[in-house]
Coordinates of C-alpha atoms and ligand atoms in Angstrom, one line a residue:
X868 CA 26.8 22.8 34.5
X869 CA 25.2 24.8 36.5
X870 CA 25.5 23.3 40.3
X871 CA 22.2 21.8 42.2
X872 CA 20.6 21.8 39.3
X873 CA 18.5 18.3 39.4
X874 CA 18.3 15.9 35.5
X875 CA 14.9 16.7 34.8
X876 CA 15.2 20.2 34.4
X877 CA 18.6 20.0 32.3
X878 CA 16.9 17.1 30.2
X879 CA 14.3 19.5 29.5
X880 CA 15.7 22.5 29.2
X881 CA 18.5 20.8 26.8
X882 CA 15.5 18.8 24.7
X883 CA 13.5 22.4 24.2
X884 CA 16.4 24.5 23.5
X885 CA 19.8 23.4 23.7
X886 CA 20.5 25.0 26.2
X887 CA 22.8 22.6 28.4
X888 CA 24.4 24.5 30.9
X889 CA 22.9 27.4 32.2
X890 CA 19.2 28.8 30.5
X891 CA 19.2 31.8 28.2
X892 CA 18.2 34.8 29.4
X893 CA 17.2 36.6 26.0
X894 CA 14.8 36.2 23.9
X895 CA 11.8 36.2 26.3
X896 CA 9.3 37.6 24.0
X897 CA 8.9 35.5 21.4
X898 CA 9.5 32.3 23.4
X899 CA 5.9 32.9 24.3
X900 CA 5.3 33.1 21.5
X901 CA 7.1 30.4 19.8
X902 CA 5.6 27.8 23.6
X903 CA 2.2 29.0 22.0
X904 CA 2.2 28.4 18.2
X905 CA 3.3 24.5 19.6
X906 CA 0.4 24.2 21.7
X907 CA -1.8 25.1 18.3
X908 CA 0.7 23.0 15.7
X909 CA 0.2 20.0 18.6
X910 CA -3.9 20.7 18.5
X911 CA -4.1 20.6 15.2
X912 CA -1.8 17.2 14.7
X913 CA -3.9 15.5 17.1
X914 CA -6.5 16.5 14.6
X915 CA -4.5 15.0 12.2
X916 CA -4.0 12.1 13.5
X917 CA -8.1 11.8 14.6
X918 CA -8.5 12.5 10.1
X919 CA -5.7 9.6 9.9
X920 CA -7.7 6.4 12.1
X921 CA -11.1 7.2 10.9
X922 CA -10.2 7.0 7.4
X923 CA -8.7 3.7 8.1
X924 CA -12.0 2.0 7.1
X925 CA -11.1 3.6 3.1
X926 CA -7.2 2.8 3.3
X927 CA -7.4 1.2 0.4
X928 CA -8.6 4.2 -1.5
X929 CA -5.1 6.1 -1.2
X930 CA -3.7 2.8 -1.8
X931 CA -5.7 2.3 -5.7
X932 CA -5.5 6.0 -6.2
X933 CA -1.6 5.7 -5.2
X934 CA -1.4 2.6 -7.9
X935 CA -3.5 3.9 -11.1
X936 CA -1.0 7.0 -10.5
X937 CA 2.2 5.2 -10.5
X938 CA 0.9 1.6 -11.8
X939 CA 3.2 0.2 -7.9
X940 CA 1.1 -1.2 -5.3
X941 CA 2.7 -0.1 -2.0
X942 CA 0.5 0.4 1.2
X943 CA 0.8 4.4 0.9
X944 CA -1.8 4.9 4.0
X945 CA 0.5 3.3 6.3
X946 CA 3.2 5.1 4.8
X947 CA 1.2 8.2 6.1
X948 CA -0.2 7.5 9.0
X949 CA 3.8 6.6 10.1
X950 CA 4.4 9.8 8.9
X951 CA 1.9 11.8 11.4
X952 CA 2.3 9.8 14.1
X953 CA 6.0 10.7 14.3
X954 CA 5.2 14.0 14.2
X955 CA 2.0 14.2 16.2
X956 CA 4.2 12.3 19.0
X957 CA 7.3 14.8 18.4
X958 CA 4.7 17.5 19.0
X959 CA 3.3 16.3 22.1
X960 CA 6.4 15.4 23.9
X961 CA 7.7 18.8 22.9
X962 CA 4.8 19.8 24.2
X963 CA 5.2 18.3 27.8
X964 CA 8.9 19.8 27.8
X965 CA 7.4 22.9 27.6
X966 CA 4.6 22.6 30.2
X967 CA 7.1 20.9 32.7
X968 CA 9.9 24.1 32.2
X969 CA 7.1 26.5 33.4
X970 CA 6.7 23.8 36.6
X971 CA 9.9 24.3 37.3
X972 CA 9.9 28.2 35.4
X973 CA 12.9 28.2 33.6
X974 CA 13.0 30.0 30.8
X975 CA 11.0 28.6 27.7
X976 CA 13.1 29.9 24.4
X977 CA 12.7 27.1 21.9
X978 CA 15.9 25.9 20.1
X979 CA 15.9 26.8 16.1
X980 CA 15.6 23.2 15.0
X981 CA 12.1 22.5 16.9
X982 CA 11.2 25.8 14.7
X983 CA 11.6 23.9 11.6
X984 CA 10.4 20.7 12.1
X985 CA 7.2 22.3 13.5
X986 CA 7.1 24.5 10.6
X987 CA 7.6 21.0 7.8
X988 CA 5.2 18.9 10.7
X989 CA 2.7 21.8 9.9
X990 CA 3.3 22.2 6.1
X991 CA 3.0 18.0 6.0
X992 CA 0.0 17.6 7.3
X993 CA -1.6 21.1 4.9
X994 CA -0.6 19.0 2.3
X995 CA -2.7 16.6 3.8
X996 CA -5.5 18.0 3.9
X997 CA -5.0 19.9 0.6
X998 CA -4.6 16.6 -1.3
X999 CA -7.6 15.2 0.6
X1000 CA -9.6 17.9 -0.3
X1001 CA -8.9 18.2 -3.9
X1002 CA -8.2 14.3 -4.5
X1003 CA -10.9 12.5 -2.0
X1004 CA -13.2 15.1 -0.7
X1005 CA -15.7 12.1 0.0
X1006 CA -13.9 11.8 2.4
X1007 CA -14.8 14.2 4.7
X1008 CA -18.5 13.3 5.2
X1009 CA -16.9 9.9 7.0
X1010 CA -14.6 12.3 9.4
X1011 CA -18.1 13.3 10.4
X1012 CA -19.5 11.2 10.8
X1013 CA -17.1 9.6 13.1
X1014 CA -18.1 12.9 15.5
X1015 CA -21.1 10.8 16.2
X1016 CA -18.9 8.3 17.8
X1017 CA -16.9 9.6 19.8
X1018 CA -18.5 13.1 20.1
X1019 CA -19.6 12.7 23.5
X1020 CA -16.1 11.0 24.8
X1021 CA -14.4 13.8 23.1
X1022 CA -16.5 16.8 25.1
X1023 CA -15.8 14.7 28.3
X1024 CA -12.0 14.8 27.7
X1025 CA -11.9 17.8 26.8
X1026 CA -13.5 18.8 30.3
X1027 CA -10.5 16.6 32.0
X1028 CA -8.1 18.6 29.6
X1029 CA -9.1 22.5 30.6
X1030 CA -10.0 20.4 33.7
X1031 CA -6.1 20.0 34.4
X1032 CA -5.4 23.3 32.3
X1033 CA -7.6 25.7 34.8
X1034 CA -4.4 24.6 37.1
X1035 CA -2.2 26.9 34.7
X1036 CA -4.6 29.2 33.8
X1037 CA -5.4 30.5 37.6
X1038 CA -1.7 31.0 37.9
X1039 CA -1.5 32.7 35.1
X1040 CA -4.0 35.2 36.0
X1041 CA -3.1 35.4 40.0
X1042 CA 1.1 36.6 39.0
X1043 CA -0.8 39.0 36.4
X1044 CA 0.1 42.2 37.3
X1045 CA -2.2 44.7 35.0
X1046 CA -6.6 44.8 34.8
X1047 CA -5.8 44.3 31.3
X1048 CA -4.3 41.0 31.2
X1049 CA -6.2 39.1 33.6
X1050 CA -9.7 40.0 31.6
X1051 CA -7.6 38.6 28.8
X1052 CA -7.1 35.1 30.0
X1053 CA -10.4 35.2 31.5
X1054 CA -12.8 36.0 28.5
X1055 CA -10.7 33.5 26.4
X1056 CA -10.7 30.5 29.4
X1057 CA -14.5 31.3 30.2
X1058 CA -15.3 31.6 26.5
X1059 CA -13.8 28.2 25.8
X1060 CA -14.8 26.4 28.7
X1061 CA -18.5 27.5 27.7
X1062 CA -18.3 25.9 24.0
X1063 CA -16.6 22.8 25.8
X1064 CA -19.6 22.6 28.8
X1065 CA -22.8 22.6 26.8
X1066 CA -21.0 21.3 23.2
X1067 CA -23.3 18.4 24.6
X1068 CA -26.0 20.6 23.5
X1069 CA -25.3 19.6 19.4
X1070 CA -23.6 16.3 20.0
X1071 CA -26.2 14.5 17.6
X1072 CA -25.5 10.3 17.3
X1073 CA -27.4 7.4 16.5
X1074 CA -26.3 5.5 19.4
X1075 CA -27.7 7.5 21.9
X1076 CA -30.9 6.1 21.6
X1077 CA -32.9 2.9 24.4
X1078 CA -31.6 -0.2 24.3
X1079 CA -34.9 -1.5 23.2
X1080 CA -34.9 0.6 19.5
X1081 CA -31.8 -1.0 18.4
X1082 CA -32.0 -3.0 16.0
X1083 CA -30.9 -6.5 15.0
X1084 CA -27.9 -6.6 13.7
X1085 CA -27.0 -6.1 10.6
X1086 CA -25.9 -9.1 8.6
X1087 CA -22.7 -9.1 7.1
X1088 CA -21.5 -9.3 3.2
X1089 CA -18.3 -10.4 1.8
X1090 CA -16.3 -8.0 0.0
X1091 CA -15.0 -10.3 -2.6
X1092 CA -14.5 -12.7 -0.2
X1093 CA -13.0 -11.6 2.6
X1094 CA -9.4 -10.3 1.4
X1095 CA -7.6 -9.8 4.8
X1096 CA -7.7 -14.3 5.1
X1097 CA -7.0 -14.8 1.5
X1098 CA -6.1 -13.3 -1.7
X1099 CA -9.5 -11.4 -3.4
X1100 CA -11.9 -12.8 -5.3
X1101 CA -10.4 -16.2 -4.8
X1102 CA -12.4 -19.0 -4.2
X1103 CA -10.2 -20.0 -1.3
X1104 CA -11.5 -16.0 -0.1
X1105 CA -15.3 -17.0 -0.3
X1106 CA -14.4 -19.8 1.5
X1107 CA -13.1 -18.5 3.9
X1108 CA -16.0 -15.8 4.6
X1109 CA -18.3 -18.8 4.9
X1110 CA -16.4 -19.3 7.6
X1111 CA -17.8 -15.6 9.7
X1112 CA -21.1 -16.2 8.0
X1113 CA -21.5 -13.7 5.1
X1114 CA -25.1 -13.9 4.5
X1115 CA -23.8 -13.4 0.7
X1116 CA -20.7 -13.2 -2.1
X1117 CA -19.4 -9.5 -3.7
X1118 CA -17.8 -9.8 -6.2
X1119 CA -17.2 -8.2 -9.5
X1120 CA -18.2 -10.0 -13.8
X1121 CA -16.1 -9.9 -16.6
X1122 CA -16.3 -12.0 -19.7
X1123 CA -13.3 -13.2 -22.0
X1124 CA -12.3 -13.8 -25.5
X1125 CA -14.3 -16.8 -25.3
X1126 CA -18.0 -14.8 -23.1
X1127 CA -16.6 -16.5 -20.0
X1128 CA -18.3 -15.0 -17.4
X1129 CA -15.2 -15.5 -14.4
X1130 CA -14.4 -13.3 -11.3
X1131 CA -12.4 -10.1 -11.2
X1132 CA -12.2 -6.7 -10.1
X1133 CA -9.3 -4.9 -12.0
X1134 CA -10.2 -3.4 -15.2
X1135 CA -9.4 -1.4 -18.2
X1136 CA -5.4 -0.4 -17.8
X1137 CA -5.1 -2.1 -14.4
X1138 CA -6.5 -5.3 -15.8
X1139 CA -5.0 -8.3 -14.5
X1140 CA -1.4 -6.4 -13.8
X1141 CA -2.1 -6.3 -9.4
X1142 CA -3.9 -8.9 -8.6
X1143 CA -2.5 -12.2 -11.2
X1144 CA 1.6 -12.8 -12.7
X1145 CA 0.1 -11.4 -16.5
X1146 CA 3.3 -9.8 -16.8
X1147 CA 5.3 -13.1 -16.3
X1148 CA 3.0 -15.5 -18.1
X1149 CA 2.7 -13.0 -21.6
X1150 CA 5.3 -10.5 -21.3
X1151 CA 6.2 -7.6 -23.0
X1152 CA 1.5 -7.4 -23.5
X1153 CA -0.6 -5.0 -22.3
X1154 CA -4.0 -5.9 -21.5
X1155 CA -6.9 -3.3 -20.9
X1156 CA -9.8 -5.6 -21.8
X1157 CA -11.1 -8.1 -20.6
X1158 CA -11.7 -10.1 -24.0
X1159 CA -7.9 -9.5 -24.1
X1160 CA -8.0 -13.7 -22.8
X1161 CA -9.5 -16.7 -23.9
X1162 CA -10.8 -18.3 -20.3
X1163 CA -7.9 -20.8 -20.5
X1164 CA -5.4 -18.5 -20.4
X1165 CA -7.0 -16.8 -17.5
X1166 CA -8.1 -19.8 -16.0
X1167 CA -3.4 -20.4 -16.0
X1168 CA -2.5 -17.2 -14.3
X1169 CA -1.9 -17.6 -11.0
X1170 CA -3.5 -15.4 -8.5
X1171 CA -2.4 -15.6 -5.3
X1172 CA 0.7 -15.5 -5.0
X1173 CA 1.1 -11.3 -5.2
X1174 CA -1.3 -11.3 -2.2
X1175 CA 1.6 -13.3 -0.2
X1176 CA 4.2 -10.5 -2.3
X1177 CA 2.8 -7.3 -1.1
X1178 CA 0.6 -7.8 1.7
X1179 CA -2.4 -5.6 1.5
X1180 CA -3.9 -5.4 4.6
X1181 CA -0.7 -7.0 7.2
X1182 CA -2.5 -10.3 7.3
X1183 CA 0.0 -12.5 5.4
X1184 CA 1.5 -13.1 8.7
X1185 CA -1.9 -14.9 10.9
X1186 CA -2.4 -17.3 8.0
X1187 CA -0.6 -20.8 8.7
X1188 CA 1.9 -22.7 6.9
X1189 CA -1.2 -24.9 4.8
X1190 CA -2.9 -21.2 3.8
X1191 CA -0.2 -19.7 2.8
X1192 CA 0.6 -22.6 0.4
X1193 CA -2.9 -22.5 -0.5
X1194 CA -3.4 -19.1 -0.9
X1195 CA -0.3 -19.6 -3.5
X1196 CA -1.8 -21.7 -5.4
X1197 CA -5.3 -19.4 -6.0
X1198 CA -6.6 -18.9 -9.9
X1199 CA -9.1 -16.9 -11.0
X1200 CA -12.2 -18.3 -11.1
X1201 CA -15.4 -18.4 -13.3
X1202 CA -18.4 -16.6 -12.0
X1203 CA -20.2 -20.9 -12.7
X1204 CA -17.8 -22.2 -9.2
X1205 CA -19.4 -18.8 -7.2
X1206 CA -23.0 -19.5 -7.9
X1207 CA -21.4 -23.3 -6.9
X1208 CA -20.4 -22.7 -3.6
X1209 CA -23.0 -20.0 -2.9
X1210 CA -25.8 -22.8 -3.6
X1211 CA -23.9 -24.8 -1.4
X1212 CA -24.5 -23.3 1.5
X1213 CA -27.4 -20.9 0.5
X1214 CA -25.3 -17.9 0.6
X1215 CA -26.7 -14.9 -2.2
X1216 CA -25.0 -12.8 -4.6
X1217 CA -24.0 -9.3 -5.8
X1218 CA -21.8 -8.0 -8.3
X1219 CA -20.9 -5.5 -10.5
X1220 CA -20.5 -6.4 -14.2
X1221 CA -18.0 -4.2 -14.6
X1222 CA -17.9 -4.6 -19.1
X1223 CA -21.9 -3.5 -18.6
X1224 CA -22.5 -4.2 -22.6
X1225 CA -26.0 -6.0 -23.8
X1226 CA -23.8 -8.9 -24.0
X1227 CA -22.4 -9.4 -20.7
X1228 CA -25.9 -8.6 -18.5
X1229 CA -27.4 -11.4 -21.3
X1230 CA -24.3 -13.6 -21.1
X1231 CA -24.6 -13.2 -17.4
X1232 CA -28.4 -13.9 -16.2
X1233 CA -27.7 -17.5 -18.9
X1234 CA -25.3 -18.4 -17.0
X1235 CA -26.9 -17.9 -13.5
X1236 CA -30.4 -19.4 -14.8
X1237 CA -28.4 -22.7 -16.3
X1238 CA -26.4 -23.0 -12.8
X1239 CA -29.8 -23.7 -10.8
X1240 CA -29.0 -21.4 -7.8
X1241 CA -32.8 -20.1 -6.7
X1242 CA -33.2 -17.0 -7.9
X1243 CA -34.3 -14.9 -4.9
X1244 CA -30.2 -15.8 -3.9
X1245 CA -29.0 -13.3 -6.4
X1246 CA -28.9 -9.2 -5.9
X1247 CA -28.8 -7.7 -9.2
X1248 CA -27.6 -4.9 -9.0
X1249 CA -26.1 -4.2 -12.6
X1250 CA -28.7 -0.7 -14.3
X1251 CA -28.7 -2.0 -17.9
X1252 CA -31.6 -3.4 -19.3
X1253 CA -32.7 -4.2 -16.1
X1254 CA -36.9 -4.6 -17.2
X1255 CA -35.1 -7.0 -19.5
X1256 CA -33.3 -8.5 -16.5
X1257 CA -36.7 -8.5 -14.3
X1258 CA -38.6 -10.0 -17.5
X1259 CA -36.4 -12.6 -17.8
X1260 CA -35.6 -13.4 -14.0
X1261 CA -38.5 -12.4 -12.0
X1262 CA -37.3 -13.9 -8.9
X1263 CA -34.2 -12.2 -8.9
X1264 CA -34.2 -9.5 -6.2
X1265 CA -33.0 -6.6 -8.0
X1266 CA -31.1 -3.7 -5.8
X1267 CA -30.4 0.3 -6.1
X1268 CA -27.4 2.5 -5.7
X1269 CA -29.7 5.4 -6.2
X1270 CA -32.9 6.6 -4.2
X1271 CA -34.8 7.6 -6.5
X1272 CA -34.2 5.4 -9.6
X1273 CA -34.8 2.4 -6.7
X1274 CA -38.4 4.1 -6.0
X1275 CA -39.6 4.5 -9.7
X1276 CA -39.1 0.5 -10.0
X1277 CA -40.9 -0.3 -6.4
X1278 CA -37.7 -1.9 -5.7
X1279 CA -36.9 -2.3 -1.6
X1280 CA -33.3 -3.1 -1.7
X1281 CA -30.9 -0.5 -1.7
X1282 CA -26.4 -0.9 -2.1
X1283 CA -24.6 2.3 -1.9
X1284 CA -21.4 3.7 0.5
X1285 CA -21.5 3.8 4.4
X1286 CA -21.9 7.5 4.8
X1287 CA -24.4 8.7 2.3
X1288 CA -27.3 8.3 3.9
X1289 CA -27.4 9.8 7.0
X1290 CA -29.3 8.2 10.1
X1291 CA -32.6 10.1 10.5
X1292 CA -32.9 8.7 6.5
X1293 CA -31.6 5.2 7.0
X1294 CA -33.9 4.8 9.9
X1295 CA -36.5 5.7 7.4
X1296 CA -36.1 3.9 4.9
X1297 CA -35.9 0.4 7.6
X1298 CA -39.5 1.7 8.4
X1299 CA -40.7 0.9 4.6
X1300 CA -39.7 -2.4 4.5
X1301 CA -36.6 -1.2 2.0
X1302 CA -33.8 -3.2 2.7
X1303 CA -30.6 -0.8 3.0
X1304 CA -26.6 -2.5 2.5
X1305 CA -23.4 0.1 3.3
X1306 CA -20.8 -0.4 1.8
X1307 CA -17.4 -0.8 2.5
X1308 CA -16.7 -1.4 6.6
X1309 CA -14.4 -2.2 7.4
X1310 CA -13.7 -0.8 11.1
X1311 CA -15.7 -1.6 14.3
X1312 CA -16.9 2.2 15.8
X1313 CA -18.3 2.4 12.6
X1314 CA -19.4 -1.5 12.0
X1315 CA -21.7 -0.4 15.4
X1316 CA -22.8 2.7 14.3
X1317 CA -24.1 2.2 11.4
X1318 CA -25.5 -0.8 13.3
X1319 CA -27.5 2.4 16.0
X1320 CA -28.3 3.8 12.3
X1321 CA -30.0 0.6 11.4
X1322 CA -28.4 -0.8 9.0
X1323 CA -29.7 -3.9 7.7
X1324 CA -26.4 -4.9 6.0
X1325 CA -22.5 -4.5 5.3
X1326 CA -20.0 -4.8 2.4
X1327 CA -16.8 -5.4 4.3
X1328 CA -13.0 -6.9 4.0
X1329 CA -13.0 -7.9 8.1
X1330 CA -16.3 -9.9 8.0
X1331 CA -13.9 -12.1 10.7
X1332 CA -13.8 -8.9 12.9
X1333 CA -17.6 -7.8 12.4
X1334 CA -18.8 -11.6 13.3
X1335 CA -18.2 -11.9 17.2
X1336 CA -19.2 -8.5 17.8
X1337 CA -23.6 -9.3 19.7
X1338 CA -24.1 -5.4 20.4
X1339 CA -22.6 -1.8 19.8
X1340 CA -19.5 -0.4 20.9
X1341 CA -22.4 1.5 23.3
X1342 CA -25.6 3.0 23.2
X1343 CA -26.9 5.6 25.9
X1344 CA -30.3 6.5 26.4
X1345 CA -30.4 9.8 25.8
X1346 CA -31.9 10.8 29.5
X1347 CA -28.7 9.2 31.1
X1348 CA -26.3 10.4 28.6
X1349 CA -27.9 14.2 29.0
X1350 CA -27.2 13.4 33.8
X1351 CA -23.2 12.2 32.5
X1352 CA -22.4 15.3 30.9
X1353 CA -24.2 17.7 33.1
X1354 CA -22.1 16.1 36.2
X1355 CA -19.1 15.3 34.7
X1356 CA -19.7 19.3 33.8
X1357 CA -20.6 20.1 37.6
X1358 CA -18.1 18.1 38.8
X1359 CA -15.2 20.1 36.5
X1360 CA -16.5 23.1 37.3
X1361 CA -16.9 22.1 41.2
X1362 CA -12.8 21.0 41.1
X1363 CA -10.8 24.9 38.5
X1364 CA -13.7 27.0 42.1
X1365 CA -11.6 24.7 44.3
X1366 CA -7.8 25.6 42.2
X1367 CA -8.8 29.5 41.2
X1368 CA -9.0 30.2 45.0
X1369 CA -5.8 27.3 46.0
X1370 CA -4.0 29.1 43.3
X1371 CA -4.9 32.7 45.3
X1372 CA -3.9 32.0 48.6
X1373 CA -0.7 30.3 47.3
X1374 CA 0.3 32.8 45.1
X1375 CA 2.2 35.1 47.5
X1376 CA 3.7 32.1 49.6
X1377 CA 5.5 29.5 47.6
X1378 CA 8.1 32.5 45.5
X1379 CA 8.9 33.3 48.6
X1380 CA 10.0 30.5 49.4
X1381 CA 12.0 29.6 45.9
X1382 CA 13.7 32.4 46.0
X1383 CA 15.0 32.2 49.7
X1384 CA 15.1 35.5 49.7
X1385 CA 12.3 38.3 51.3
X1386 CA 8.9 38.2 49.9
X1387 CA 8.7 40.3 46.4
X1388 CA 5.5 41.6 45.3
X1389 CA 4.3 40.7 42.8
X1390 CA 5.3 43.3 40.4
X1391 CA 8.7 43.1 41.4
X1392 CA 9.3 39.9 39.7
X1393 CA 11.1 39.3 36.6
X1394 CA 10.3 37.7 33.5
X1395 CA 11.1 34.7 33.0
X1396 CA 9.0 33.9 36.3
X1397 CA 6.1 34.5 34.5
X1398 CA 3.5 32.5 33.6
X1399 CA 3.4 31.8 29.8
X1400 CA 0.6 33.2 29.4
X1401 CA 1.0 36.5 30.2
X1402 CA 2.4 39.4 27.5
X1403 CA 5.6 40.9 28.2
X1404 CA 5.0 43.3 31.4
Ligands
NAG1813 C1 -7.3 -6.0 -25.6 O1 -9.0 -4.8 -25.8 C2 -8.6 -4.2 -26.4 C3 -10.1 -3.7 -27.0 O2 -10.9 -4.5 -27.5 C4 -7.9 -3.3 -28.2 O3 -7.9 -2.0 -28.2 C5 -6.2 -4.2 -28.2 O4 -5.9 -4.4 -29.2 C6 -6.8 -5.6 -26.9 N1 -4.6 -5.9 -26.2 C7 -4.4 -7.3 -27.3 C8 -2.8 -7.2 -26.1 O5 -4.8 -7.7 -27.1
NAG1814 C1 -2.2 -25.0 -8.1 O1 -1.5 -27.3 -7.5 C2 -1.8 -28.2 -8.9 C3 -1.6 -29.2 -8.4 O2 -0.4 -29.2 -6.4 C4 -1.1 -27.3 -10.2 O3 -1.3 -28.3 -10.6 C5 -2.0 -26.1 -10.0 O4 -1.7 -26.0 -11.7 C6 -2.1 -25.0 -9.3 N1 -3.0 -23.8 -9.6 C7 -1.7 -22.6 -9.2 C8 -2.6 -21.7 -9.8 O5 -0.6 -22.6 -9.1
NAG1815 C1 -29.8 9.5 -8.9 O1 -30.6 9.4 -9.4 C2 -30.5 10.9 -10.5 C3 -31.0 10.1 -11.9 O2 -30.6 9.9 -12.7 C4 -30.2 11.6 -10.1 O3 -30.2 12.7 -10.2 C5 -29.7 11.7 -9.0 O4 -28.1 13.1 -8.1 C6 -29.2 10.7 -8.5 N1 -28.8 10.7 -6.8 C7 -27.4 10.1 -6.2 C8 -28.5 10.5 -4.6 O5 -26.8 10.0 -6.9
NAG1816 C1 -41.8 -5.9 3.7 O1 -40.7 -7.3 3.3 C2 -41.3 -8.1 3.4 C3 -40.1 -9.1 2.1 O2 -39.2 -8.2 1.6 C4 -43.1 -8.5 3.1 O3 -43.4 -10.5 3.2 C5 -43.4 -7.5 3.5 O4 -44.5 -7.9 3.4 C6 -43.2 -6.3 3.3 N1 -44.2 -5.2 4.2 C7 -44.9 -4.6 4.3 C8 -45.5 -3.4 4.5 O5 -44.7 -3.7 2.8

C-alpha cells in the first residue's frame, strides 16, 4: 500500500478496478469509454426497475402465464423483481464508486469482472424487454400510463440530477484544452438541459386539475373477493371484502356435472389444479371441464390450503391464527351461497361465465331469479344470448366490455381493462351517463390516477389498501404546476451559472495545491487527472 493513501481512496479504487496497491497507468483511453458505458447501463437498469415497479400491479398475469406453461405456481414476478433490483443496486454502487474516483482524481479503469457483470445485466434486461414485447405487450400501455402519475416528479428529479451533474460537466469544460472538446461538451449539455427543462410542456396528466373538477372516489369491486386476505373465490374471501365496503363481488361461474353453478376461475387444463386439492382427492385423473365432477364431489374439495402453502400475495404472515384456520377450511362455494351473501349485504354481483353455452346462461339466470336477490344488484356481463337475458330478467344491469357493442344496445355500463381508455375517453363516457368500471387495479398510485381520470369503480385484489384512501395521491391545478416547474428550472439555471463561474475561477489554483509543485498550465496535465468527459488527448 502506498503511504499516505486514505482508506476511502483505496476502497473505492479497489472495488472499481481491483488495483488495491497502486493505481495502474495504462488503458486510460478505454477507461473513459467504460465509464460512459457504465453510466448508460445504470440509466438502463433504472428505467428497467421503473418498468418492473409500475407493472407490479399486474404481477398476477406473469405468475398465471408461468403456471399455464409450467404447471407450477411460483411467484415468477417476484423472482424477476429481485434479480432486477440486485442488478440495479450493483450498477448504482459501481457508478458512485466511479464518481468518487473522479473526485479523488484516481484513474478509472474498470475491472474486467465488472465488465462481464455489466454485460450480463444488459443481457438480462434485453431478455426482459424482448420477453415483455413478445408475451406481454398489453403491459406497455401501463408503462406509458404510469408516466401520467410520475412525470412531474421525474422532471423535477431530472432537474436536480442535472444541476448536481453540471458541476462535473463544467469541470470537464474548463479543463478541456481543445476548442472542439469544449464545444462538444457544451452542445451535448445544453441539448440535454433544454430537453429536461422544457419537458413539462409535453406532460399531460389527469391529476393536473382543479380540486373542484375531481369526481367522487371510485367504488370498489372485490376481484374474486379479497384474494390477498383469503383464498380467492371462497366465502371467506367474499366476507372479508364486505369488511372493506365493496359495492360488488366479482367472480367466475361454471356448471357442475349435475348443473349446479359454482364459483371457480380456472378452467380448461388448469381446472381445479391451482386452488384445490384435486390431485390428492382424485389421484391420477386429469379434469379439464367443469362438468367432469358433480357438485357433491366439487364441494368435498379443499379450496383454502393452497393459499397458505403458496402464499400468492405474500400476505399469509399477516393473518391471525384464527384466520389461517378459517382459510384452511374453505371449500368451493356455489353461486347460491354467494347470492345469499350479496342479498344480505345489499352488494352487487358481477361475474364471467367460463363456458358461455346456452345452457350455462339459462341455468345461471334461473338460479339468480329463484334466489330472490333484487335484479338490479346483478351486473350482467356475458355476451351470449344477451337479448334473451334482457327479456327474462329486465332488471339486470347490462354491462359491456366494448364501447361500440354497448352503444348498439344503448347500454350505460362499461367494464374494461384500466389501460384501454384514456382519461379523456373516460370523462366523455361519464358525461354521457355511462358508468365505467376498470379492472384490475391493485396499487394505490394507479387507483389515484384513475380517480383523477373519473372512473366510476375499479375491480381490485386489494380493497383493504384502497378503502381508506380519502383523496388521490396528488392533484395540482395546471397554473400552479406551471409556476412550480418554471421556478424549479430558474433556480437550477441560477445554481448552474454560479457553479460555472466558480469552476472557472477556482480551476487554476486547485490543481497546483494538490501537486504541491509549481503551477501547471492546463495543457501540461497528464491524462489521468483529466475529467472523464474528455476524449484523451
Ligand atoms: C372431462 O370432460 C371433458 C369434456 O366433456 C372430457 O373430454 C374428458 O374426458 C373429461 N375428463 C374426465 C377425467 O372425466
Ligand atoms: C371445515 O371444518 C368442518 C368442521 O370443523 C369440517 O366438517 C369440514 O369438512 C371442513 N371443510 C374443509 C373444506 O376442510
Ligand atoms: C368492439 O367490438 C367491435 C365489433 O365486434 C370490434 O370491431 C371492435 O374491435 C371491438 N373493440 C374493442 C376495443 O375490442
Ligand atoms: C343517468 O343515469 C341515471 C341512472 O343510471 C338516471 O337516473 C339519469 O336520469 C340518467 N341521466 C341522464 C342525463 O341520462
